[in-house]
Amino acid sequence: MAWGPPPARVVIVGAGQGGFQAAASLRQEKFEGEILLIGAEEGLPYQRPPLSKAYLKSGDAEALNLRPAAFFEKNDVTLRPGTRVTSIDRDAQRVQAGGSEIPYDHLILATGTSNLRPTIEGLDRALDLRTLVDAQRLRVAMEDAERCAVIGGGFIGLEFAAVARGLGRRVIVAEASDRLMARVVSPEMSARFADKHCEIGTELALGRTVTSVSSGGIAFDDGTEMPADLVLLAAGVRPNDDLAREAGLACDNGIVVDATLLTADPAISALGDCAAFPDPRTGRMVRLESVQAATDHARAVARRLVHGTEDPYAAVPWFWSDQADWKLQITGFGRPQDDSVRTENGAILRFDGEVLSAVETVNDAKTHMKSRRLMAAALTDPGAGLVRDRLASVGYDLLAL
Amino acid sequence: MIKVTYIHPDGSEETVEGREGDSVMSTALAQGVDGIVAECGGSMMCATCHCHVDPDWTDRTGARKDGEEDMLESAASPVDEFSRLSCQIKLTPELDGLRVRLPEEQV
Ligand SMILES: Cc1cc2nc3c(=O)[nH]c(=O)nc-3n(C[C@H](O)[C@H](O)[C@H](O)COP(=O)(O)OP(=O)(O)OC[C@H]3O[C@@H](n4cnc5c(N)ncnc54)[C@H](O)[C@@H]3O)c2cc1C
């Protein structure tokens, strides 16, 4: 995109973590045009991470808001909650929402993800955990549930399981893969967390496929049944890329964007959970579901729109998950096939070939933060080489570097 | 209600009231005080709610929490002995009148 004056009117579709941050960052960068933030959910933009953690215990919905209503007035951001964008007319640069046509000079898609609904009989009995409304429903259901069954042993399912156990419920987690959080963490970390969940009294059903949900509980493909009076579905998500796809934009596991988070249409950017972008370390197309990606993407898009900055997006991914009294922290991201090396202090280093791809730690903020700094430095200076030989020479102790 | 005064880098001050149990971070956000980003929402995963506690108050705000030190190392502005993550300071009646200085930058 040739540098031109900033657009007069930016429309943001999706008022979640990334959409909100884009609006806030545009103002921080001194954007003087109009900002319209359109969100399908009711209420103020809020943070999702506590939905499977503190909120389940406290029920304090107000504490979730990213900013109070006054923030939007003060920063002249027009928020349209409870409004779904139904189509994009790229030629006319307009979106259709709630029966009206809304023009844009630049459009930011921050539509997030939706829960995957695998083909399981009776699945409409299972609850979801993606939105505040979901979490409110789940909290109520948990009050008089004695036995909770969770379909899916990923971060959200396990965080919920740990909270439910903490509240004294009987909990079973069913996971089709043979290990927990398999898509993201190393086999060693999966095993450590499996032990932890067993230790706090959660039953794990690994490598087991749930085939039906009924009022009595869940049933597996081998015919066995587990009684449950609450069933949570947490079996992954899919990107909300339908709007973009219908508008003729390329989508492949998310809305395809370039290293500046721009789609093939110079008037449309995409960010956060719904965007497939080139990973700064490898150039491979990836899609991340994290607060870090949503907020760092949003800041990069704001800088580009206001100042014409076209530096490629270059932020190191980080992520956390709180399960019982364990905080898992991850820097970078590994693929299932990446090797892993366990260090003396318990951190796990993952390698993509010879190069460090991720660092997994539990309750070890020091190593986590050090790995973030090291991996950030390696991004801008490949000579800083976080390679196996060099790390092996210090016993894989990142704090020694 | 517990009064907290936030001092901006330009010296201007804002005094707001917070609820007992809320943090210095969440109070600033809820009351529209600029200068705190709080990217991770208080999960101790970032250092974007950095503040400097007025030296007269450090006794009452207490020591840094486990891991806070490590996060502060990544703060965008210089850290000193009075630096804290404002998400880790919970308001109690004895903190009524607390004063904290906000850094130049959080990100
Ligand atoms: C229970 C839970 C726990 C989590 N825990 C963590 C954690 O510990 N750490 C972490 O890093 N991440 C965590 N995450 C992930 C994190 O919340 C997301 O990565 C982040 O919210 C992504 O931001 P986003 O803006 O891309 O999408 P979202 O925040 O999901 O926002 C997208 C918004 O777009 C709206 N929308 C979609 N289509 C339309 C349309 N056509 N018109 C209008 N609006 C539309 C949706 O309704 C939604 O409100 C968690 C997520 C959940 C659900």
Coordinates of C-alpha atoms and ligand atoms in Angstrom, one line a residue:
Chain A
M1 CA 0.0 0.0 0.0
A2 CA 1.5 3.3 -1.0
W3 CA 1.6 5.7 1.9
G4 CA -1.3 8.1 1.8
P5 CA -3.1 10.2 4.3
P6 CA -4.8 8.2 7.1
P7 CA -8.3 7.0 6.2
A8 CA -11.1 9.3 7.3
R9 CA -13.3 6.6 8.7
V10 CA -12.2 3.3 10.2
V11 CA -14.9 0.6 10.8
I12 CA -13.9 -2.3 13.0
V13 CA -16.0 -5.5 12.9
G14 CA -15.8 -7.3 16.2
A15 CA -15.6 -5.6 19.6
G16 CA -13.5 -8.2 21.4
Q17 CA -9.9 -8.0 22.7
G18 CA -8.4 -7.1 19.3
G19 CA -11.2 -4.9 18.0
F20 CA -11.1 -2.8 21.2
Q21 CA -7.3 -2.6 21.1
A22 CA -7.4 -1.4 17.5
A23 CA -9.7 1.5 18.5
A24 CA -7.7 2.4 21.5
S25 CA -4.4 2.2 19.7
L26 CA -5.7 4.3 16.8
R27 CA -6.4 7.1 19.3
Q28 CA -3.1 6.6 21.0
E29 CA -1.4 7.1 17.7
K30 CA -3.4 10.3 17.4
F31 CA -5.8 9.1 14.7
E32 CA -8.2 12.0 14.1
G33 CA -10.8 10.3 11.9
E34 CA -14.0 8.5 12.8
I35 CA -13.9 5.1 14.6
L36 CA -16.9 2.9 14.5
L37 CA -16.5 -0.3 16.6
I38 CA -19.3 -2.8 15.8
G39 CA -19.8 -5.9 17.9
A40 CA -22.3 -8.7 17.8
E41 CA -22.3 -9.2 21.5
E42 CA -24.2 -6.9 23.9
G43 CA -22.5 -4.6 26.4
L44 CA -19.0 -3.2 26.6
P45 CA -15.9 -5.0 25.2
Y46 CA -14.6 -7.4 27.8
Q47 CA -11.7 -9.9 28.3
R48 CA -12.3 -13.6 27.9
P49 CA -9.4 -15.2 29.8
P50 CA -11.1 -14.8 33.2
L51 CA -14.2 -16.5 31.9
S52 CA -12.6 -19.9 32.6
K53 CA -10.8 -18.7 35.6
A54 CA -11.6 -16.0 38.2
Y55 CA -15.1 -15.2 36.8
L56 CA -16.3 -18.7 37.3
K57 CA -15.6 -18.3 41.0
S58 CA -16.5 -14.6 41.5
G59 CA -19.3 -14.0 39.0
D60 CA -18.0 -10.4 38.9
A61 CA -18.9 -9.5 35.3
E62 CA -18.0 -5.8 35.7
A63 CA -14.4 -6.7 36.4
L64 CA -14.2 -8.2 32.9
N65 CA -14.8 -4.9 31.0
L66 CA -11.7 -3.7 29.1
R67 CA -12.7 -0.1 29.8
P68 CA -15.8 1.7 31.2
A69 CA -18.4 3.3 28.9
A70 CA -16.8 6.7 29.6
F71 CA -13.6 5.6 27.8
F72 CA -15.4 5.3 24.5
E73 CA -17.0 8.8 24.9
K74 CA -13.7 10.4 25.9
N75 CA -11.9 8.8 23.0
D76 CA -14.6 9.5 20.5
V77 CA -15.0 5.8 19.6
T78 CA -18.6 5.0 18.5
L79 CA -19.4 1.6 19.9
R80 CA -22.3 -0.3 18.4
P81 CA -22.9 -3.4 20.6
G82 CA -25.5 -6.0 19.7
T83 CA -24.9 -5.4 16.0
R84 CA -23.8 -8.0 13.6
V85 CA -22.2 -7.2 10.3
T86 CA -23.8 -9.4 7.6
S87 CA -21.9 -8.5 4.5
I88 CA -19.1 -6.5 3.0
D89 CA -19.4 -4.6 -0.3
R90 CA -15.8 -4.1 -1.3
D91 CA -16.5 -2.1 -4.4
A92 CA -18.6 0.4 -2.6
Q93 CA -16.6 0.2 0.6
R94 CA -19.6 -0.4 2.8
V95 CA -20.7 -3.0 5.3
Q96 CA -24.2 -4.1 6.0
A97 CA -25.2 -4.2 9.6
G98 CA -28.6 -4.2 11.4
G99 CA -30.4 -3.1 8.2
S100 CA -28.2 -0.2 7.5
E101 CA -25.3 0.4 5.1
I102 CA -22.1 1.7 6.8
P103 CA -19.4 3.2 4.7
Y104 CA -15.7 2.8 5.5
D105 CA -12.4 4.1 4.3
H106 CA -10.6 1.3 6.1
L107 CA -12.2 -1.9 7.5
I108 CA -10.6 -4.0 10.2
L109 CA -11.9 -7.5 10.7
A110 CA -11.5 -8.7 14.3
T111 CA -14.2 -11.3 14.3
G112 CA -12.6 -13.9 16.5
T113 CA -13.6 -17.5 16.5
S114 CA -16.6 -19.7 17.2
N115 CA -16.7 -23.1 19.0
L116 CA -16.3 -26.1 16.8
R117 CA -19.4 -28.4 17.1
P118 CA -18.3 -31.9 16.3
T119 CA -21.0 -34.4 15.2
I120 CA -22.0 -35.8 18.6
E121 CA -25.5 -36.9 19.2
G122 CA -27.4 -34.7 21.6
L123 CA -24.7 -32.1 21.6
D124 CA -27.3 -29.3 22.1
R125 CA -27.4 -30.4 25.7
A126 CA -23.7 -29.4 26.1
L127 CA -22.8 -25.9 27.3
D128 CA -20.2 -23.7 25.6
L129 CA -17.5 -21.4 27.1
R130 CA -16.7 -18.6 24.7
T131 CA -18.7 -15.5 25.7
L132 CA -19.8 -13.9 28.9
V133 CA -23.3 -15.2 28.3
D134 CA -21.9 -18.7 28.0
A135 CA -20.0 -18.2 31.2
Q136 CA -23.0 -16.9 33.1
R137 CA -25.0 -19.9 32.0
L138 CA -22.2 -22.3 33.0
R139 CA -21.9 -20.7 36.4
V140 CA -25.6 -21.2 37.1
A141 CA -25.5 -24.8 35.8
M142 CA -22.5 -25.5 38.0
E143 CA -24.3 -24.5 41.1
D144 CA -26.3 -27.6 41.4
A145 CA -24.3 -30.0 39.3
E146 CA -22.6 -32.7 41.1
R147 CA -20.8 -34.3 38.2
C148 CA -19.3 -32.3 35.3
A149 CA -18.1 -33.8 32.1
V150 CA -15.8 -31.8 29.8
I151 CA -15.4 -32.7 26.1
G152 CA -12.0 -31.5 25.1
G153 CA -8.7 -31.5 27.0
G154 CA -7.4 -28.2 25.8
F155 CA -6.7 -25.0 27.8
I156 CA -10.3 -23.9 28.3
G157 CA -11.6 -27.3 29.2
L158 CA -8.8 -27.9 31.7
E159 CA -9.1 -24.5 33.3
F160 CA -12.8 -25.1 33.8
A161 CA -12.1 -28.6 35.1
A162 CA -9.7 -27.2 37.7
V163 CA -12.1 -24.6 38.9
A164 CA -15.0 -27.1 39.1
R165 CA -12.7 -29.5 41.1
G166 CA -11.7 -26.7 43.3
L167 CA -15.4 -26.1 44.1
G168 CA -15.8 -29.8 45.0
R169 CA -17.5 -31.1 41.9
R170 CA -16.7 -34.5 40.4
V171 CA -15.1 -33.9 37.1
I172 CA -14.2 -36.0 34.0
V173 CA -12.3 -34.7 31.0
A174 CA -12.7 -36.6 27.8
E175 CA -10.0 -36.0 25.1
A176 CA -9.9 -37.7 21.8
S177 CA -6.2 -37.3 21.5
D178 CA -3.9 -39.4 23.7
R179 CA -2.6 -36.4 25.5
L180 CA -3.8 -33.0 26.9
M181 CA -3.3 -29.7 25.1
A182 CA -1.7 -31.7 22.3
R183 CA -2.0 -29.1 19.6
V184 CA 0.2 -26.6 21.5
V185 CA 2.4 -28.1 24.2
S186 CA 5.1 -30.7 24.3
P187 CA 4.3 -34.3 25.2
E188 CA 6.3 -33.8 28.5
M189 CA 4.2 -30.8 29.5
S190 CA 1.0 -32.7 28.6
A191 CA 2.1 -35.5 30.9
R192 CA 2.9 -33.2 33.7
F193 CA -0.5 -31.6 33.5
A194 CA -2.2 -35.0 33.3
D195 CA -0.5 -35.9 36.6
K196 CA -1.6 -32.6 38.1
H197 CA -5.2 -33.0 37.1
C198 CA -5.3 -36.6 38.4
E199 CA -3.7 -35.5 41.6
I200 CA -6.5 -33.0 42.3
G201 CA -9.0 -35.7 41.6
T202 CA -10.1 -35.1 38.1
E203 CA -10.7 -38.2 36.0
L204 CA -9.1 -38.1 32.6
A205 CA -10.4 -40.1 29.6
L206 CA -7.6 -39.8 27.1
G207 CA -7.8 -41.2 23.6
R208 CA -11.5 -41.6 24.0
T209 CA -14.1 -40.3 21.6
V210 CA -17.4 -39.0 22.9
T211 CA -20.3 -40.1 20.7
S212 CA -23.3 -38.8 22.5
V213 CA -24.6 -36.5 25.2
S214 CA -27.8 -37.3 27.0
S215 CA -29.6 -36.1 30.1
G216 CA -27.7 -38.8 32.0
G217 CA -24.2 -37.9 30.9
I218 CA -21.9 -38.7 28.0
A219 CA -21.2 -41.9 26.1
F220 CA -18.0 -43.1 24.4
D221 CA -17.6 -44.9 21.1
D222 CA -16.9 -48.2 22.9
G223 CA -20.4 -47.9 24.4
T224 CA -19.4 -47.1 28.0
E225 CA -21.2 -44.2 29.7
M226 CA -20.2 -41.6 32.3
P227 CA -22.9 -40.0 34.3
A228 CA -22.9 -36.2 34.3
D229 CA -25.4 -33.5 35.1
L230 CA -23.4 -30.8 33.3
V231 CA -21.5 -31.2 30.0
L232 CA -19.1 -28.6 28.7
L233 CA -18.1 -28.6 25.1
A234 CA -14.5 -27.3 24.7
A235 CA -13.3 -29.0 21.6
G236 CA -11.6 -26.2 19.8
V237 CA -12.7 -23.4 17.6
R238 CA -12.9 -22.2 14.0
P239 CA -12.1 -18.7 12.8
N240 CA -15.0 -16.4 11.9
D241 CA -13.9 -15.8 8.4
D242 CA -17.2 -16.2 6.6
L243 CA -17.7 -12.5 6.0
A244 CA -14.3 -12.2 4.4
R245 CA -14.8 -15.4 2.4
E246 CA -18.1 -14.2 1.0
A247 CA -16.5 -10.9 0.1
G248 CA -14.0 -12.8 -2.1
L249 CA -11.0 -12.5 0.3
A250 CA -8.6 -15.4 0.6
C251 CA -9.2 -17.6 3.7
D252 CA -7.2 -20.6 4.7
N253 CA -7.5 -21.4 8.4
G254 CA -8.4 -17.8 8.9
I255 CA -8.5 -14.6 6.9
V256 CA -5.2 -14.5 5.0
V257 CA -3.1 -11.3 5.6
D258 CA 0.4 -10.3 4.7
A259 CA 3.2 -9.3 7.1
T260 CA 1.6 -6.0 7.7
L261 CA -1.8 -7.7 8.5
L262 CA -3.4 -6.4 5.4
T263 CA -5.6 -8.6 3.2
A264 CA -5.3 -8.5 -0.6
D265 CA -7.7 -5.6 -0.5
P266 CA -5.7 -2.5 0.6
A267 CA -8.8 -1.2 2.4
I268 CA -9.2 -4.3 4.6
S269 CA -7.0 -5.5 7.5
A270 CA -7.6 -8.5 9.7
L271 CA -6.2 -9.3 13.2
G272 CA -6.4 -11.5 16.2
D273 CA -8.0 -15.0 16.4
C274 CA -9.6 -14.7 12.9
A275 CA -6.4 -13.9 11.0
A276 CA -3.8 -16.2 9.3
F277 CA -0.6 -14.3 9.2
P278 CA 3.1 -15.0 8.4
D279 CA 4.9 -16.0 11.5
P280 CA 7.8 -13.5 12.0
R281 CA 10.2 -16.3 12.9
T282 CA 9.6 -18.8 10.1
G283 CA 7.4 -17.0 7.5
R284 CA 4.9 -19.9 7.8
M285 CA 1.2 -18.9 7.8
V286 CA -0.2 -19.3 11.3
R287 CA -3.2 -18.3 13.3
L288 CA -2.9 -17.8 17.1
E289 CA -5.6 -17.6 19.7
S290 CA -4.2 -15.3 22.3
V291 CA -4.4 -11.9 24.0
Q292 CA -0.9 -11.3 22.9
A293 CA -1.6 -11.8 19.2
A294 CA -4.8 -9.8 19.3
T295 CA -3.3 -6.8 21.0
D296 CA 0.1 -6.7 19.2
H297 CA -1.7 -7.1 15.9
A298 CA -4.0 -4.3 16.7
R299 CA -1.1 -2.0 17.6
A300 CA 0.7 -2.8 14.4
V301 CA -2.5 -2.1 12.3
A302 CA -3.0 1.2 14.1
R303 CA 0.6 2.3 13.4
R304 CA 0.3 1.4 9.7
L305 CA -3.0 3.3 9.3
V306 CA -1.9 6.4 11.1
H307 CA 1.8 6.7 10.1
G308 CA 2.0 4.5 7.1
T309 CA 4.5 2.2 8.9
E310 CA 5.0 -0.9 6.8
D311 CA 7.5 -2.7 9.0
P312 CA 6.6 -6.3 9.0
Y313 CA 4.8 -7.4 12.2
A314 CA 7.4 -8.8 14.5
A315 CA 6.3 -9.8 18.0
V316 CA 7.1 -12.9 20.0
P317 CA 4.0 -14.9 20.9
W318 CA 3.3 -15.5 24.6
F319 CA 0.5 -17.3 26.3
W320 CA -0.6 -18.4 29.7
S321 CA -3.1 -20.8 31.2
D322 CA -4.0 -21.1 34.9
Q323 CA -4.9 -24.6 36.1
A324 CA -5.3 -25.1 39.8
D325 CA -2.2 -23.5 41.4
W326 CA -0.1 -23.9 38.3
K327 CA 0.5 -21.1 35.8
L328 CA 1.7 -22.5 32.5
Q329 CA 3.6 -19.9 30.5
I330 CA 4.6 -20.3 26.9
T331 CA 6.9 -18.2 24.7
G332 CA 6.8 -18.7 21.0
F333 CA 4.9 -21.7 19.8
G334 CA 5.9 -25.2 18.9
R335 CA 4.3 -27.6 16.4
P336 CA 3.4 -31.1 17.5
Q337 CA 6.4 -32.5 15.7
D338 CA 9.0 -30.2 17.4
D339 CA 11.5 -31.8 19.7
S340 CA 11.6 -31.0 23.4
V341 CA 14.4 -30.8 25.9
R342 CA 13.7 -30.6 29.6
T343 CA 16.0 -28.4 31.5
E344 CA 17.2 -28.9 35.1
N345 CA 14.9 -26.3 36.5
G346 CA 11.9 -27.9 34.8
A347 CA 11.5 -25.6 31.8
I348 CA 10.9 -27.3 28.4
L349 CA 12.7 -26.0 25.4
R350 CA 11.2 -26.9 22.0
F351 CA 13.2 -27.1 18.8
D352 CA 12.1 -26.7 15.2
G353 CA 15.1 -28.4 13.6
E354 CA 18.0 -26.7 15.3
V355 CA 16.2 -23.5 16.2
L356 CA 14.4 -22.8 19.5
S357 CA 10.7 -22.5 18.7
A358 CA 9.1 -22.4 22.1
V359 CA 9.8 -22.3 25.9
E360 CA 7.2 -23.8 28.3
T361 CA 7.5 -23.1 32.0
V362 CA 5.3 -23.7 35.0
N363 CA 5.3 -21.1 37.9
D364 CA 8.6 -19.8 36.7
A365 CA 8.1 -16.2 35.6
K366 CA 11.9 -15.6 35.6
T367 CA 12.6 -18.1 32.9
H368 CA 9.5 -17.1 31.0
M369 CA 10.4 -13.5 30.8
K370 CA 14.0 -14.2 29.9
S371 CA 12.8 -16.4 27.1
R372 CA 10.6 -13.6 25.8
R373 CA 13.5 -11.2 25.8
L374 CA 15.8 -13.7 24.1
M375 CA 13.4 -14.7 21.4
A376 CA 12.5 -11.0 20.7
A377 CA 16.2 -10.3 20.3
A378 CA 16.6 -13.3 18.0
L379 CA 13.8 -12.0 15.8
T380 CA 15.5 -8.7 15.0
D381 CA 19.0 -10.2 15.0
P382 CA 19.1 -13.7 13.6
G383 CA 22.8 -13.7 14.6
A384 CA 21.7 -13.8 18.2
G385 CA 21.1 -17.5 17.3
L386 CA 19.0 -19.4 19.7
V387 CA 20.2 -22.7 18.3
R388 CA 20.5 -26.0 19.9
D389 CA 24.4 -26.1 20.1
R390 CA 24.6 -22.8 21.8
L391 CA 21.9 -23.6 24.2
A392 CA 23.3 -27.0 24.9
S393 CA 26.6 -25.4 25.8
V394 CA 25.0 -23.7 28.8
G395 CA 23.0 -26.7 29.8
Y396 CA 19.9 -25.2 28.2
D397 CA 19.7 -22.8 31.1
L398 CA 18.3 -19.6 29.5
L399 CA 19.1 -17.6 32.6
A400 CA 22.8 -18.3 31.9
L401 CA 22.6 -16.4 28.6
Chain B
M1 CA -14.5 3.8 49.3
I2 CA -10.8 4.1 49.1
K3 CA -9.1 7.2 47.5
V4 CA -6.2 6.7 45.2
T5 CA -4.2 9.5 43.5
Y6 CA -2.6 8.9 40.2
I7 CA 0.2 11.3 39.2
H8 CA 0.8 11.5 35.5
P9 CA 4.3 12.0 33.9
D10 CA 3.5 15.7 33.3
G11 CA 2.8 16.2 37.0
S12 CA -1.0 16.4 36.8
E13 CA -2.9 14.4 39.4
E14 CA -6.2 12.5 39.4
T15 CA -7.8 11.3 42.5
V16 CA -10.5 8.6 42.2
E17 CA -12.3 6.3 44.6
G18 CA -11.9 2.5 44.4
R19 CA -13.6 -0.5 46.1
E20 CA -11.9 -2.5 48.7
G21 CA -10.4 -5.6 47.2
D22 CA -10.0 -4.0 43.7
S23 CA -6.5 -3.4 42.5
V24 CA -4.8 -0.1 41.8
M25 CA -4.8 -1.2 38.2
S26 CA -8.5 -2.0 37.9
T27 CA -9.5 1.1 39.8
A28 CA -7.6 3.3 37.2
L29 CA -9.3 1.5 34.3
A30 CA -12.8 1.6 35.9
Q31 CA -12.4 5.4 36.7
G32 CA -11.0 6.3 33.3
V33 CA -7.5 7.2 34.4
D34 CA -5.2 7.0 31.4
G35 CA -1.6 5.7 31.6
I36 CA -2.3 2.1 32.5
V37 CA -2.7 -0.4 29.7
A38 CA -3.1 -3.7 31.7
E39 CA -2.8 -5.9 28.6
C40 CA -3.1 -9.2 30.4
G41 CA -5.9 -8.1 32.7
G42 CA -4.0 -8.7 35.9
S43 CA -2.7 -12.2 35.2
M44 CA 1.0 -11.1 35.8
M45 CA 1.9 -11.8 32.2
C46 CA 3.0 -8.3 31.2
A47 CA 4.4 -5.1 32.7
T48 CA 1.9 -2.7 31.2
C49 CA 0.4 -1.6 34.5
H50 CA 3.7 -0.4 36.0
C51 CA 3.5 2.4 38.6
H52 CA 5.8 3.9 41.2
V53 CA 4.4 3.9 44.7
D54 CA 4.9 7.2 46.6
P55 CA 7.8 6.5 49.0
D56 CA 5.5 7.5 51.9
W57 CA 3.2 4.6 51.1
T58 CA 5.6 1.7 50.3
D59 CA 5.3 0.4 53.9
R60 CA 1.6 -0.1 53.5
T61 CA 1.6 -1.4 49.9
G62 CA 4.2 -4.0 51.1
A63 CA 6.7 -6.0 49.1
R64 CA 6.5 -7.1 45.5
K65 CA 4.6 -10.4 45.0
D66 CA 6.2 -13.6 43.7
G67 CA 7.2 -13.2 40.1
E68 CA 6.4 -9.4 40.0
E69 CA 10.1 -8.6 39.9
D70 CA 10.6 -10.7 36.8
M71 CA 7.8 -9.1 35.0
L72 CA 9.0 -5.6 35.9
E73 CA 12.3 -6.3 34.2
S74 CA 10.3 -6.0 30.9
A75 CA 8.7 -2.7 31.7
A76 CA 8.8 -0.1 29.0
S77 CA 10.0 2.7 31.3
P78 CA 12.8 2.8 33.9
V79 CA 12.1 0.7 37.0
D80 CA 13.2 1.9 40.5
E81 CA 12.8 0.6 44.0
F82 CA 9.3 2.0 44.2
S83 CA 8.2 0.2 41.0
R84 CA 5.2 -2.1 41.3
L85 CA 2.7 -3.8 39.0
S86 CA -0.4 -1.9 39.9
C87 CA -2.5 -5.1 39.4
Q88 CA -0.8 -6.6 42.4
I89 CA -1.7 -3.8 44.8
K90 CA -5.1 -4.6 46.3
L91 CA -7.0 -1.7 47.9
T92 CA -7.5 -2.0 51.7
P93 CA -8.8 0.6 54.1
E94 CA -5.3 1.4 55.2
L95 CA -4.4 2.4 51.7
D96 CA -7.0 5.2 51.7
G97 CA -5.1 8.2 50.2
L98 CA -2.5 6.1 48.3
R99 CA -0.4 8.0 45.8
V100 CA 1.2 6.4 42.7
R101 CA 3.2 7.9 39.9
L102 CA 2.6 6.6 36.4
P103 CA 5.5 6.1 34.0
E104 CA 6.1 7.8 30.7
E105 CA 5.4 4.6 28.7
Q106 CA 3.8 1.2 29.3
V107 CA 4.3 -0.6 26.0
Ligands
LIG1 C1 -12.7 -19.0 28.1 C2 -11.5 -18.4 27.4 C3 -10.3 -18.3 28.1 C4 -9.2 -17.8 27.5 N1 -8.0 -17.7 28.2 C5 -6.9 -17.2 27.6 C6 -5.7 -17.0 28.3 O1 -5.5 -17.4 29.5 N2 -4.6 -16.4 27.7 C7 -4.7 -15.9 26.4 O2 -3.8 -15.4 25.9 N3 -5.9 -16.1 25.7 C8 -6.9 -16.7 26.3 N4 -8.1 -16.8 25.5 C9 -8.1 -16.3 24.1 C10 -8.4 -14.9 24.0 O3 -9.5 -14.5 24.7 C11 -8.6 -14.6 22.5 O4 -7.4 -14.9 21.8 C12 -8.9 -13.1 22.2 O5 -10.1 -12.7 22.8 C13 -8.9 -12.8 20.7 O6 -9.3 -11.5 20.5 P1 -10.1 -11.2 19.1 O7 -10.4 -9.8 19.1 O8 -9.4 -11.8 18.0 O9 -11.5 -12.1 19.2 P2 -12.6 -12.0 20.3 O10 -12.1 -11.4 21.6 O11 -13.2 -13.3 20.4 O12 -13.7 -11.0 19.7 C14 -14.3 -11.2 18.5 C15 -15.7 -10.5 18.6 O13 -16.2 -10.3 17.2 C16 -17.6 -10.5 17.3 N5 -18.0 -10.8 15.9 C17 -17.8 -11.9 15.2 N6 -18.4 -11.8 14.0 C18 -19.0 -10.5 14.0 C19 -19.8 -9.9 13.0 N7 -20.1 -10.4 11.8 N8 -20.3 -8.6 13.3 C20 -20.0 -8.1 14.5 N9 -19.3 -8.7 15.5 C21 -18.8 -9.9 15.2 C22 -17.8 -11.6 18.3 O14 -19.1 -11.6 18.7 C23 -16.7 -11.3 19.3 O15 -17.3 -10.5 20.3 C24 -9.2 -17.3 26.1 C25 -10.5 -17.4 25.5 C26 -11.6 -18.0 26.1 C27 -12.9 -18.1 25.3

